[in-house]
CSV table of C-alpha atoms in Angstrom, one decimal:
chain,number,residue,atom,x,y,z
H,769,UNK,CA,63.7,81.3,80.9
H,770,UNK,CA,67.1,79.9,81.8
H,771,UNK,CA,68.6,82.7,81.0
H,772,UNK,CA,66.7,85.0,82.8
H,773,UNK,CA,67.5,83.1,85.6
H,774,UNK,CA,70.9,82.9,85.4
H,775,UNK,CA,71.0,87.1,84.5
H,776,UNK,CA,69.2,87.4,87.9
H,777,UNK,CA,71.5,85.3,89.9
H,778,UNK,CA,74.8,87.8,88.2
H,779,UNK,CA,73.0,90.8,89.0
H,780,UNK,CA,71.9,89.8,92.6
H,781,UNK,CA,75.7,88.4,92.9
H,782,UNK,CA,77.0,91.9,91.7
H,783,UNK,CA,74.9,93.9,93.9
H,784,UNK,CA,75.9,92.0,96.7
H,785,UNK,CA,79.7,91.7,96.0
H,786,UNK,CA,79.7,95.5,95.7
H,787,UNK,CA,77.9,96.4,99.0
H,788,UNK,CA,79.5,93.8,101.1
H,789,UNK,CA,78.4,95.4,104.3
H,790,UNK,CA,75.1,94.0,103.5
H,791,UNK,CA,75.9,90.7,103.3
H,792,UNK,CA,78.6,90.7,106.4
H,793,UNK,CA,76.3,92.5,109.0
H,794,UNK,CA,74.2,89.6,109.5
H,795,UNK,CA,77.0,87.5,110.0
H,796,UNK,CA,78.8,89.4,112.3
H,797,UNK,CA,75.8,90.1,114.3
H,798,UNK,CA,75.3,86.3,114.5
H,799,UNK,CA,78.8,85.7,115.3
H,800,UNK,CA,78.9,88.6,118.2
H,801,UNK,CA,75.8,87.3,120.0
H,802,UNK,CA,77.2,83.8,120.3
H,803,UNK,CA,80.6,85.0,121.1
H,804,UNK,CA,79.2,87.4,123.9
H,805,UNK,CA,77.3,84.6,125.1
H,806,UNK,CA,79.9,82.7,127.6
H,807,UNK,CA,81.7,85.6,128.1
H,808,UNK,CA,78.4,87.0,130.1
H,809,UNK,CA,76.8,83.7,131.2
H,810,UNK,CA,80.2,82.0,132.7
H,811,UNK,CA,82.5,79.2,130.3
H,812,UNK,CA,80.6,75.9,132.2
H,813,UNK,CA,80.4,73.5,129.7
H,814,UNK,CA,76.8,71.9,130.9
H,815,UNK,CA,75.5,75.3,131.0
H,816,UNK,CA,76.8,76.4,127.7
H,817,UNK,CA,75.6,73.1,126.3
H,818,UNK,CA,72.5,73.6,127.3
H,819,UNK,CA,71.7,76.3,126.0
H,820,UNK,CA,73.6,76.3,122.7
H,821,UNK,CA,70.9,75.0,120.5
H,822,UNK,CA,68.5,77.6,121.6
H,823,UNK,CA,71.3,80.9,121.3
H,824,UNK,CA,72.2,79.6,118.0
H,825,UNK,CA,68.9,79.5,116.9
H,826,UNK,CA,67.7,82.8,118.2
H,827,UNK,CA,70.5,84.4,117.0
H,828,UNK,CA,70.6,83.3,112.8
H,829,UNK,CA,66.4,83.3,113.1
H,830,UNK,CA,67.4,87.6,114.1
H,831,UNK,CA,70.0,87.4,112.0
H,832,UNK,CA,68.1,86.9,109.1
H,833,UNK,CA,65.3,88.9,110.0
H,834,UNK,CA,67.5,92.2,110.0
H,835,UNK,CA,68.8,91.4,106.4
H,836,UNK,CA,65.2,90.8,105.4
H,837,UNK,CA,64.3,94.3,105.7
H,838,UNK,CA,66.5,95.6,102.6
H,839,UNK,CA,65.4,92.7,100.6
H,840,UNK,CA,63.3,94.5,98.3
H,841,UNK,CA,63.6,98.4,99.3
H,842,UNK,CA,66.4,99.3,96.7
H,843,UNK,CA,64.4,97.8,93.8
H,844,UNK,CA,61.4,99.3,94.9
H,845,UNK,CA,63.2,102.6,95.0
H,846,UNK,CA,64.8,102.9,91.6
H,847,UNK,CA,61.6,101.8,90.1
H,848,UNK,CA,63.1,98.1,89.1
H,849,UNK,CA,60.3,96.2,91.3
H,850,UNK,CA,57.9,98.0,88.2
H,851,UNK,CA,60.4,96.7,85.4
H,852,UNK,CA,59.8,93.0,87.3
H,853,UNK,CA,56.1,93.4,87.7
H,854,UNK,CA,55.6,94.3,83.9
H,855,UNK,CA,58.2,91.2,82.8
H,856,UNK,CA,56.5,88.6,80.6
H,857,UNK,CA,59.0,86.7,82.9
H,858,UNK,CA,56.4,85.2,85.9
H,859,UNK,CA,57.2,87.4,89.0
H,860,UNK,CA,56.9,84.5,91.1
H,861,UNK,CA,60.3,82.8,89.2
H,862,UNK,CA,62.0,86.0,89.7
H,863,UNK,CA,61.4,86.6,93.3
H,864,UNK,CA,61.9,82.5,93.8
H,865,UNK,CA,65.5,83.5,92.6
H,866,UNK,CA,66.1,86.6,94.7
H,867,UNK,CA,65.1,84.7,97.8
H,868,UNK,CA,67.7,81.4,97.1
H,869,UNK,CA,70.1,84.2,96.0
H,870,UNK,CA,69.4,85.7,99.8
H,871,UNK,CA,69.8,82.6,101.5
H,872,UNK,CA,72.8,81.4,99.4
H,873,UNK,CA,74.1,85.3,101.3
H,874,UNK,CA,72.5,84.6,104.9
H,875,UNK,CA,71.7,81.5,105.6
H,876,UNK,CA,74.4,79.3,103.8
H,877,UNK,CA,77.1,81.4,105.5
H,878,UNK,CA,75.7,81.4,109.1
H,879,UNK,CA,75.7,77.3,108.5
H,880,UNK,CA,79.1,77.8,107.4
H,881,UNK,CA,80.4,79.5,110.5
H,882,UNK,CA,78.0,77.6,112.9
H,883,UNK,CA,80.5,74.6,113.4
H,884,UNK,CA,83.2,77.1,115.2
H,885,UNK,CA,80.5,79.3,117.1
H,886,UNK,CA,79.3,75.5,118.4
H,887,UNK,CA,82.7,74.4,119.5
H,888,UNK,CA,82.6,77.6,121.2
H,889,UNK,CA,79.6,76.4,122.9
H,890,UNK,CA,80.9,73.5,123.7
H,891,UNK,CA,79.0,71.3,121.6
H,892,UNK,CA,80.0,67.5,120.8
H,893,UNK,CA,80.7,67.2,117.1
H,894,UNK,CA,78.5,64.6,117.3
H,895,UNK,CA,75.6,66.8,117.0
H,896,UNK,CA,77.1,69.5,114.7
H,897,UNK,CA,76.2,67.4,111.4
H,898,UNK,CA,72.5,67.8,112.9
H,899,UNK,CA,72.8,71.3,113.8
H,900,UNK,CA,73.7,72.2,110.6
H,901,UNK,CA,71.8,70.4,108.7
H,902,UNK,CA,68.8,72.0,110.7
H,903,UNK,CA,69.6,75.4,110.1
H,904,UNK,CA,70.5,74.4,106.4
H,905,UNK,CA,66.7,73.6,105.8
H,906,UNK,CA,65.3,76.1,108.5
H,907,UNK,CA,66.9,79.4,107.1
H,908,UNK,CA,65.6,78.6,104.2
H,909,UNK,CA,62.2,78.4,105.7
H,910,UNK,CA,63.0,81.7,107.2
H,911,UNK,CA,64.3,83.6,104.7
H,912,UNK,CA,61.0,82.6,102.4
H,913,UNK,CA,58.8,83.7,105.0
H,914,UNK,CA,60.4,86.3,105.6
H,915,UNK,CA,60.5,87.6,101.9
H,916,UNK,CA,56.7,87.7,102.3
H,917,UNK,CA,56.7,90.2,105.5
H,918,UNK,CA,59.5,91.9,103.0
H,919,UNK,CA,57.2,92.5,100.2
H,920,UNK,CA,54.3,93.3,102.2
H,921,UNK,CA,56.2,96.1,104.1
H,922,UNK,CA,57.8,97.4,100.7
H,923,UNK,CA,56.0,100.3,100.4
H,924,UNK,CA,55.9,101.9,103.5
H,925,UNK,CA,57.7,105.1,104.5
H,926,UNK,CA,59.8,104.1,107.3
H,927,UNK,CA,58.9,102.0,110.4
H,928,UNK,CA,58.9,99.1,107.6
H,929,UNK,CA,60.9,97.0,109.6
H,930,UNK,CA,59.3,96.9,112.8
H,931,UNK,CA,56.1,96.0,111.1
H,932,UNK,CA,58.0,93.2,109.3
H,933,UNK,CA,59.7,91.8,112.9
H,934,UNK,CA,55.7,91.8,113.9
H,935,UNK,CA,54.4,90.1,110.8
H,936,UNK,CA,56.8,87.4,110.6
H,937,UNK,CA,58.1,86.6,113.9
H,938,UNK,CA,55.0,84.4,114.9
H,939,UNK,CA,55.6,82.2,111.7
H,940,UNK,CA,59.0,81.8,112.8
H,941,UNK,CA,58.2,80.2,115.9
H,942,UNK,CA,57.5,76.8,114.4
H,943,UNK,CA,61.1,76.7,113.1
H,944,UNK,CA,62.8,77.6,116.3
H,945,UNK,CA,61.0,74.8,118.0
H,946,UNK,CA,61.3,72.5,115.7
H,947,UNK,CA,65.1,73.3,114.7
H,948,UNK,CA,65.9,73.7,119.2
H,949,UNK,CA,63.7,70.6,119.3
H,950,UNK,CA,65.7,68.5,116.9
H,951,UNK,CA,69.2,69.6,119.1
H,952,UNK,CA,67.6,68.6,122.2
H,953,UNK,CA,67.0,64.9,120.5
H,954,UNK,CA,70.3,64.7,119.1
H,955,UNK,CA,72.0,65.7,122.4
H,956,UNK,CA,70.2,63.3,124.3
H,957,UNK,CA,71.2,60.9,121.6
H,958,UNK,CA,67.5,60.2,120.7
H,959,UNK,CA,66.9,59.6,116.6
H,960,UNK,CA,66.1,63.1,115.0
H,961,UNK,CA,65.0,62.1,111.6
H,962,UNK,CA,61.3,62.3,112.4
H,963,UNK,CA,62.2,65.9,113.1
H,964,UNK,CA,64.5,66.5,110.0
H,965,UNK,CA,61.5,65.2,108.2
H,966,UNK,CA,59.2,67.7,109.5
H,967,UNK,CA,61.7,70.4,109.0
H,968,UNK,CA,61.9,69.5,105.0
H,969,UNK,CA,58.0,69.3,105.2
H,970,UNK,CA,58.3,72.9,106.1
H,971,UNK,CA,60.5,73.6,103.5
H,972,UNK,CA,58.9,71.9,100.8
H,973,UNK,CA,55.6,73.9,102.0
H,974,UNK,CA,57.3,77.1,101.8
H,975,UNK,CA,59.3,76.5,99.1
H,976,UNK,CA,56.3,76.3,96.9
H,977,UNK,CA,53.6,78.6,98.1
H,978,UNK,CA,55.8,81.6,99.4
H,979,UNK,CA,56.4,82.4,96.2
H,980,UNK,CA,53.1,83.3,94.9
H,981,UNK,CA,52.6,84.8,98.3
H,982,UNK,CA,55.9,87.4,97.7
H,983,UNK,CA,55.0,87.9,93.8
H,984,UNK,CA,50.9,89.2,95.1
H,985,UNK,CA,52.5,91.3,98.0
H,986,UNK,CA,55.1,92.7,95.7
H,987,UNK,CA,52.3,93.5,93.1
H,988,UNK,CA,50.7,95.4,96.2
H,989,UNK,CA,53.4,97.4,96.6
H,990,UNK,CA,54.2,98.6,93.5
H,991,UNK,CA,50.5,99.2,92.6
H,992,UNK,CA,50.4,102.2,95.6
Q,264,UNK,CA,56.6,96.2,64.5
Q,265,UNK,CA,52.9,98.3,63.9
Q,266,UNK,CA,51.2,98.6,67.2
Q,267,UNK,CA,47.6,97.9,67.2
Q,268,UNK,CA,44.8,100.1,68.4
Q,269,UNK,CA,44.5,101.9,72.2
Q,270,UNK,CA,41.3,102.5,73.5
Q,271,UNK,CA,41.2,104.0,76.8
Q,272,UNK,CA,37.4,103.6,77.5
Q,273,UNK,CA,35.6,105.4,80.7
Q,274,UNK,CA,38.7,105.4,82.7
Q,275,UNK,CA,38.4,106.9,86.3
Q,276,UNK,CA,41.3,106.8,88.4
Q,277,UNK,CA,41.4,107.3,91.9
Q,278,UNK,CA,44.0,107.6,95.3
Q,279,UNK,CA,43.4,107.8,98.5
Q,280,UNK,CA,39.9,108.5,98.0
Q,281,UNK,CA,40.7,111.4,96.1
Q,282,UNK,CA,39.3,111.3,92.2
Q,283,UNK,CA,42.3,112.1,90.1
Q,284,UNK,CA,40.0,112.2,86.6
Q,285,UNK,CA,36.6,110.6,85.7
Q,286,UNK,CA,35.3,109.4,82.5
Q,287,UNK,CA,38.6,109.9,80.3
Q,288,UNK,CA,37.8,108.5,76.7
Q,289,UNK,CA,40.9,108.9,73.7
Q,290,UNK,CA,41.8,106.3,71.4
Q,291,UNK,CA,44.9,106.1,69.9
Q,292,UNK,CA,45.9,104.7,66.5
Q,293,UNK,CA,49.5,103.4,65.3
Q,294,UNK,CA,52.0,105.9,64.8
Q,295,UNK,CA,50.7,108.5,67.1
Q,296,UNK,CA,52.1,110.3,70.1
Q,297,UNK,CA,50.0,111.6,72.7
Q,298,UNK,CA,51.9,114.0,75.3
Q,299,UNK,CA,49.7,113.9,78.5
Q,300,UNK,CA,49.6,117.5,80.0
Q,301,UNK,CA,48.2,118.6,83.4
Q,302,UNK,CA,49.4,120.7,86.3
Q,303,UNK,CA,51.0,118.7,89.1
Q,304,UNK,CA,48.5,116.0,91.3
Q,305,UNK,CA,46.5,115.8,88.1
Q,306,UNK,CA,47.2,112.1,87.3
Q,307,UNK,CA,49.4,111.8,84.5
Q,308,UNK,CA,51.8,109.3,86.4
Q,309,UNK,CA,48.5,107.4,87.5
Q,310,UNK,CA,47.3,107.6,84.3
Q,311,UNK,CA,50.4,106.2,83.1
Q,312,UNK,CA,50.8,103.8,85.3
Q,313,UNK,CA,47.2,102.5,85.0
Q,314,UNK,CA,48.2,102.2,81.3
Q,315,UNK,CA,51.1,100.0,81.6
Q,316,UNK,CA,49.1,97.6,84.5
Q,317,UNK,CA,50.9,98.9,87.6
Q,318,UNK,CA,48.2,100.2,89.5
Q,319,UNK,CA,44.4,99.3,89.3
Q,320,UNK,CA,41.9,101.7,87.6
Q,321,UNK,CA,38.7,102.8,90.0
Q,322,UNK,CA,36.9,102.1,86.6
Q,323,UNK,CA,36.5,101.8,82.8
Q,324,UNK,CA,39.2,99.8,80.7
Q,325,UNK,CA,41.7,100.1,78.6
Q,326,UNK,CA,41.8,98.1,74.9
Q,327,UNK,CA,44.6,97.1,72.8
Q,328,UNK,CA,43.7,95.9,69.5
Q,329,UNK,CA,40.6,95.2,70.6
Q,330,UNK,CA,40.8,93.4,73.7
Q,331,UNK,CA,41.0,94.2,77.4
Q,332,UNK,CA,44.3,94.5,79.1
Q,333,UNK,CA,43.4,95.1,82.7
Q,334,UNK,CA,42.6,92.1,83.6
Q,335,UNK,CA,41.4,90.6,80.3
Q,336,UNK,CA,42.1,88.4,77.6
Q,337,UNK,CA,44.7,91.1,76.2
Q,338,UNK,CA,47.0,91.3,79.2
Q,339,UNK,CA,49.8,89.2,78.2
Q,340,UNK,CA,50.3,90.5,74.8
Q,341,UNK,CA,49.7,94.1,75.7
Q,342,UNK,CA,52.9,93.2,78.4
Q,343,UNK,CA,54.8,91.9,75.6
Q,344,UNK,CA,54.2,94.8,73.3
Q,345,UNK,CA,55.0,97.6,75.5
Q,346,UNK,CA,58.4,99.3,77.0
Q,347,UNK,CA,57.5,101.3,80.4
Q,348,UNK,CA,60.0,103.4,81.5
Q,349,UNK,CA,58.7,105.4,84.7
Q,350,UNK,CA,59.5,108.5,86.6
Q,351,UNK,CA,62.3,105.9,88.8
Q,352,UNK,CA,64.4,104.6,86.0
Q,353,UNK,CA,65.2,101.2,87.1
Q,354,UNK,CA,69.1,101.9,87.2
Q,355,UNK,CA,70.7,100.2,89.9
Q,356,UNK,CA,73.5,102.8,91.4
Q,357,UNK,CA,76.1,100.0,92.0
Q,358,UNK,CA,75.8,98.3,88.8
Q,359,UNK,CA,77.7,99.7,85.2
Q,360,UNK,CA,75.7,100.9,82.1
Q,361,UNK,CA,76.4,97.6,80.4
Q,362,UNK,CA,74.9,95.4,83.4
Q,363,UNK,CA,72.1,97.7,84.1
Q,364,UNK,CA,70.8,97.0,80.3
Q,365,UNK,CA,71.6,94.0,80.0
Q,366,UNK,CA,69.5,92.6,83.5
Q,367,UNK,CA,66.6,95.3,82.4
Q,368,UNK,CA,66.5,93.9,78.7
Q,369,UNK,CA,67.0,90.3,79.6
Q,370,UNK,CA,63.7,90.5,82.0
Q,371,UNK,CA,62.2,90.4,78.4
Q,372,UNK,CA,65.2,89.1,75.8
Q,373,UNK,CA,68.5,89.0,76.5
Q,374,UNK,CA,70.7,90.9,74.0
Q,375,UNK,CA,74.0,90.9,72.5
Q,376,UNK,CA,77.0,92.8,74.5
Q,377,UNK,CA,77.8,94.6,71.0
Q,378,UNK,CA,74.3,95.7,70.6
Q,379,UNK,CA,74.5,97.1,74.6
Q,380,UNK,CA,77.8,99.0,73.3
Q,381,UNK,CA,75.9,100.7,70.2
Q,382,UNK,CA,73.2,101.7,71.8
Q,383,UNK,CA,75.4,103.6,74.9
Q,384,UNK,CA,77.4,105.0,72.1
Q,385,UNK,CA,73.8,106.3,70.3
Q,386,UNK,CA,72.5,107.7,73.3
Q,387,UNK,CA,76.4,109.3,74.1
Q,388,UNK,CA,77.9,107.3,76.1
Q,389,UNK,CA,80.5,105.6,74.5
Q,390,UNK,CA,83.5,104.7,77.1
Q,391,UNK,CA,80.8,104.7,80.0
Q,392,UNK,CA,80.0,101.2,80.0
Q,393,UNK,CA,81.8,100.2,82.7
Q,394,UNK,CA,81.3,102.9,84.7
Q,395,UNK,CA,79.7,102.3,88.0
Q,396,UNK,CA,76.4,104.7,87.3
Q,397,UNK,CA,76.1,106.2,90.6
Q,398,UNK,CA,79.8,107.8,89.4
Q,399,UNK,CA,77.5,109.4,86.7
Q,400,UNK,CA,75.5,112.8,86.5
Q,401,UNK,CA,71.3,112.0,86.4
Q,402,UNK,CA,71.5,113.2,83.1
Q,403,UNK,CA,73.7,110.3,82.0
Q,404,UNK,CA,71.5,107.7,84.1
Q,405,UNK,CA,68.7,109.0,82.3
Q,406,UNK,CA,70.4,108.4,78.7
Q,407,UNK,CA,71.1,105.0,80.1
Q,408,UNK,CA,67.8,104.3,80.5
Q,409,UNK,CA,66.7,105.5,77.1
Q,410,UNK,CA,69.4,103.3,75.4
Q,411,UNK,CA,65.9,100.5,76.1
Q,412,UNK,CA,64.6,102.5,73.8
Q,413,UNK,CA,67.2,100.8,71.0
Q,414,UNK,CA,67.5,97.6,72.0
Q,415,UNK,CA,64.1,96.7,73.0
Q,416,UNK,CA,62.1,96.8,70.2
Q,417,UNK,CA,58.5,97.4,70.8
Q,418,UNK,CA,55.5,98.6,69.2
Q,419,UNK,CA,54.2,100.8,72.5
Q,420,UNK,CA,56.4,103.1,74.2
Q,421,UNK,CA,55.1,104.8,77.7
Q,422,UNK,CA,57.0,107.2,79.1
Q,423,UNK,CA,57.1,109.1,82.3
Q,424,UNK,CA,59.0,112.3,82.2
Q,425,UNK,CA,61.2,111.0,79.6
Q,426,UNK,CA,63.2,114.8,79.1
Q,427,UNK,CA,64.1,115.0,82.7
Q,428,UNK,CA,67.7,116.0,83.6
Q,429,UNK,CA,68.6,115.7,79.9
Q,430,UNK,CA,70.5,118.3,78.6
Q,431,UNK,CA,69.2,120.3,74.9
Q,432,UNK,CA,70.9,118.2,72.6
Q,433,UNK,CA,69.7,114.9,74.1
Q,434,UNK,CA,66.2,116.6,74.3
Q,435,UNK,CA,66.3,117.1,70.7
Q,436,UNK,CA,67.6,114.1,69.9
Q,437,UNK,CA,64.8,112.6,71.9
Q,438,UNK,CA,62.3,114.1,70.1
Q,439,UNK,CA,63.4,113.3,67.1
Q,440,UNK,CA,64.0,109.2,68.1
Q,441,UNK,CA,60.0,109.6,69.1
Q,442,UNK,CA,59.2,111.3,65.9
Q,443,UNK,CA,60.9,108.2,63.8
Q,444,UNK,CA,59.6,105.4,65.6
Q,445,UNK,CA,55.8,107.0,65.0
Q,446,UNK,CA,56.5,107.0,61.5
Q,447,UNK,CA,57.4,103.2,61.8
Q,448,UNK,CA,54.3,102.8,63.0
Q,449,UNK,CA,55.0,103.0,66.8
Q,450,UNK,CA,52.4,104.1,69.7
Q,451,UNK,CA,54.1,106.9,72.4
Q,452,UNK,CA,52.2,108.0,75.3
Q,453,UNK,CA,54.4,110.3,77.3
Q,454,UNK,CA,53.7,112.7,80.2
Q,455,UNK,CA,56.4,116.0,80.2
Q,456,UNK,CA,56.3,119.4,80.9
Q,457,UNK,CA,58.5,120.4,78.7
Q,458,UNK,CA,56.7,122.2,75.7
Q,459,UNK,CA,56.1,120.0,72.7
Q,460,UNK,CA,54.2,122.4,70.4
Q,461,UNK,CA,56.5,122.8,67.6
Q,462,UNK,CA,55.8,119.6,66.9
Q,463,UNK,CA,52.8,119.1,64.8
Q,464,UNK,CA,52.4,115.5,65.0
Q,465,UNK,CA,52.2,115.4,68.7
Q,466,UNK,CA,48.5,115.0,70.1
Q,467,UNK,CA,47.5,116.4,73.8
Q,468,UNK,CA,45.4,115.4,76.1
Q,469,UNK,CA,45.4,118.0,79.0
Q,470,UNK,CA,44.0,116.3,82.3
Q,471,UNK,CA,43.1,119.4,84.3
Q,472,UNK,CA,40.3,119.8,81.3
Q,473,UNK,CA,39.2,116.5,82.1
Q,474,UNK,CA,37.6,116.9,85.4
């Protein structure tokens, strides 16, 4: 089991270090869309400050939703989804692994760059540690979610991803509130860790039934 | 490794509301190899695919020594007993030979690095194994995929259009890895439309007779 596991985590790491574009386009998007931000709404610090939380947040929940869309397709493609499927390995471990493999690529690096694009924002660093922390546990909420939409939309011929935004964007909604909400608190200098607590709660919840949600759609797809 | 008894019982496949074959009976015993015929849209990837648990059957069932495997008590050691390989081979363009077998094998149990390097050099491909395979011909991915063939070892091989792209040596070679692993006792089940006939211990079941 462990070393299935482990196999998964090389191969995933090897497909991504060879198609880097992949992995950067996300980011780069995410770093344009805050960067073009002052530059078309004026450099006022209240104004940017006010709004940071919420163009931060829009922009790594699309971020991740465009590299959501490729999560499965290849495998489906070259038939390995069917190798997957038919693995006395349960499908649910395996796609558990691909999804903290996709997050380790998407959302782990947007949190990385996050403390710069806030400064940029004018953010105090008081409130970065939050911010980051937020988006830490709230990617991860969006990238399991959004591995469901992913499997569901595996199979179809083109327009896959417009179906996907569809499908998933109204579960993301609870995350962006939550995850604006919690910058609005620690702004104001209110306490925040009812909020962080919900945000885990979401986490936890996703963490453990998306998974069986992904493996059933994925077992959908490759069945057609 | 003998494999144990196939019964395909009744089975009726269907897609998109079209009936691909009704009522398709054939049992199989150890150390036979049925070549599934049929002109194109008859249902020899469906019937193939129902077989190895991909896709749902409209009807009827499918045994393996003795018990049900689409949905039944059977399922899990039918899964550990059988090596698909489908019409999509599973090899990933960016990865090498070497890394492409050793993620597909270790989905079931990992293997050795030497064992990898023998069975690239069986199937001819020795010095390719760090070759990126999208730098290779679809010939050579196709070998790579049949190296499973050595180094997971099965009792029930299913095979979708195992001869495509492969030149005549590696055809004959093919045939003649199929031929030794029925006489160990192995199951094949193989769809192809390349001709079969001169060998005698190949059964057919021909699925635009079916209907």
């Amino acid at each position: 089991m462990r070393a299935v596991i482990w196999q998964l985590l090389q191969r995933e790491w090897q497909l991504s270090w060879r198609r880097p574009g992949d992995v950067l386009n996300p980011l780069v998007f995410f770093a344009m869309v805050i960067t073009l931000f002052p530059l078309a709404v004026g450099p006022e610090p209240q104004m940017l400050q006010r709004m940071a939380s919420g163009v931060i947040w829009v922009a790594a929940l699309l971020a991740t939703l465009l590299s959501l869309d490729g999560l499965f397709r290849s495998d489906f493609e070259d038939g390995s989804l069917e190798q997957w499927v038919l693995s006395p390995h349960p499908l649910t471990l395996l796609v558990l692994v691909k999804v903290l493999h996709h997050w380790l690529m998407c959302g782990v690096l947007l949190v990385l760059l996050t403390p710069l694009l806030g400064m940029m924002l004018a953010l105090p660093w008081s409130v970065i540690p939050v911010l980051c922390v937020t988006l830490l546990l709230g990617t991860a909420v969006l990238s399991l979610l959004g591995a469901i939409g992913a499997a569901l939309t595996v199979g179809l011929k083109g327009g896959g991803s417009m179906l996907l935004a569809l499908l998933i964007l109204p579960l993301y909604i609870p995350v962006l509130i939550l995850g604006t909400g919690t910058m609005d608190a620690a702004l104001q200098g209110l306490p925040v860790q009812g909020y962080l607590l919900w945000m885990s709660c979401l986490a936890v919840l996703a963490l453990s039934l998306s998974p069986l949600a992904i493996a059933a759609g994925l077992r959908i797809g490759v069945s057609e | 490794m003998a494999a144990e008894q196939i019964d395909i019982i009744d089975l009726t496949c269907e897609r998109d509301e079209r009936e691909l074959f009704r009522g398709l009976s054939c049992r199989l015993q150890a150390g036979e190899v049925l070549q599934v015929a049929g002109p194109n849209g008859a249902g020899k990837t469906s019937l193939l695919r129902i077989l190895a648990g991909l896709m749902p059957a409209a009807d009827g069932d499918v045994h393996y020594g003795g018990r049900s495997v689409l949905g039944g008590s059977g399922r899990e050691h039918w899964r550990r007993s059988l090596l698909f390989l489908g019409h999509a081979t599973a090899v990933k363009a960016t990865l090498t030979a070497e890394e492409n077998l050793a993620w597909l094998c270790a989905l079931d149990q990992p293997v050795a690095p030497e064992a990898i390097w023998d069975a690239l050099a069986a199937v001819g491909l020795r010095g390719y194994e760090d070759v990126p395979c999208r730098q290779m011909s679809a010939g050579q991915q196709r070998r790579v995929a049949l190296a499973r063939l050595r180094l997971q070892h099965k009792p029930v091989w299913v095979l979708d259009e195992p001869f495509t792209a492969l030149d005549q040596a590696a055809v004959r070679a093919l045939e003649q890895q199929i031929l030794a692993f029925a006489d160990t006792g192995g199951t094949v089940v193989l769809t192809t439309h390349h001709s079969l006939d001169h060998l005698s211990q190949v059964r057919q079941l021909d699925l635009g007779r079916v209907v």
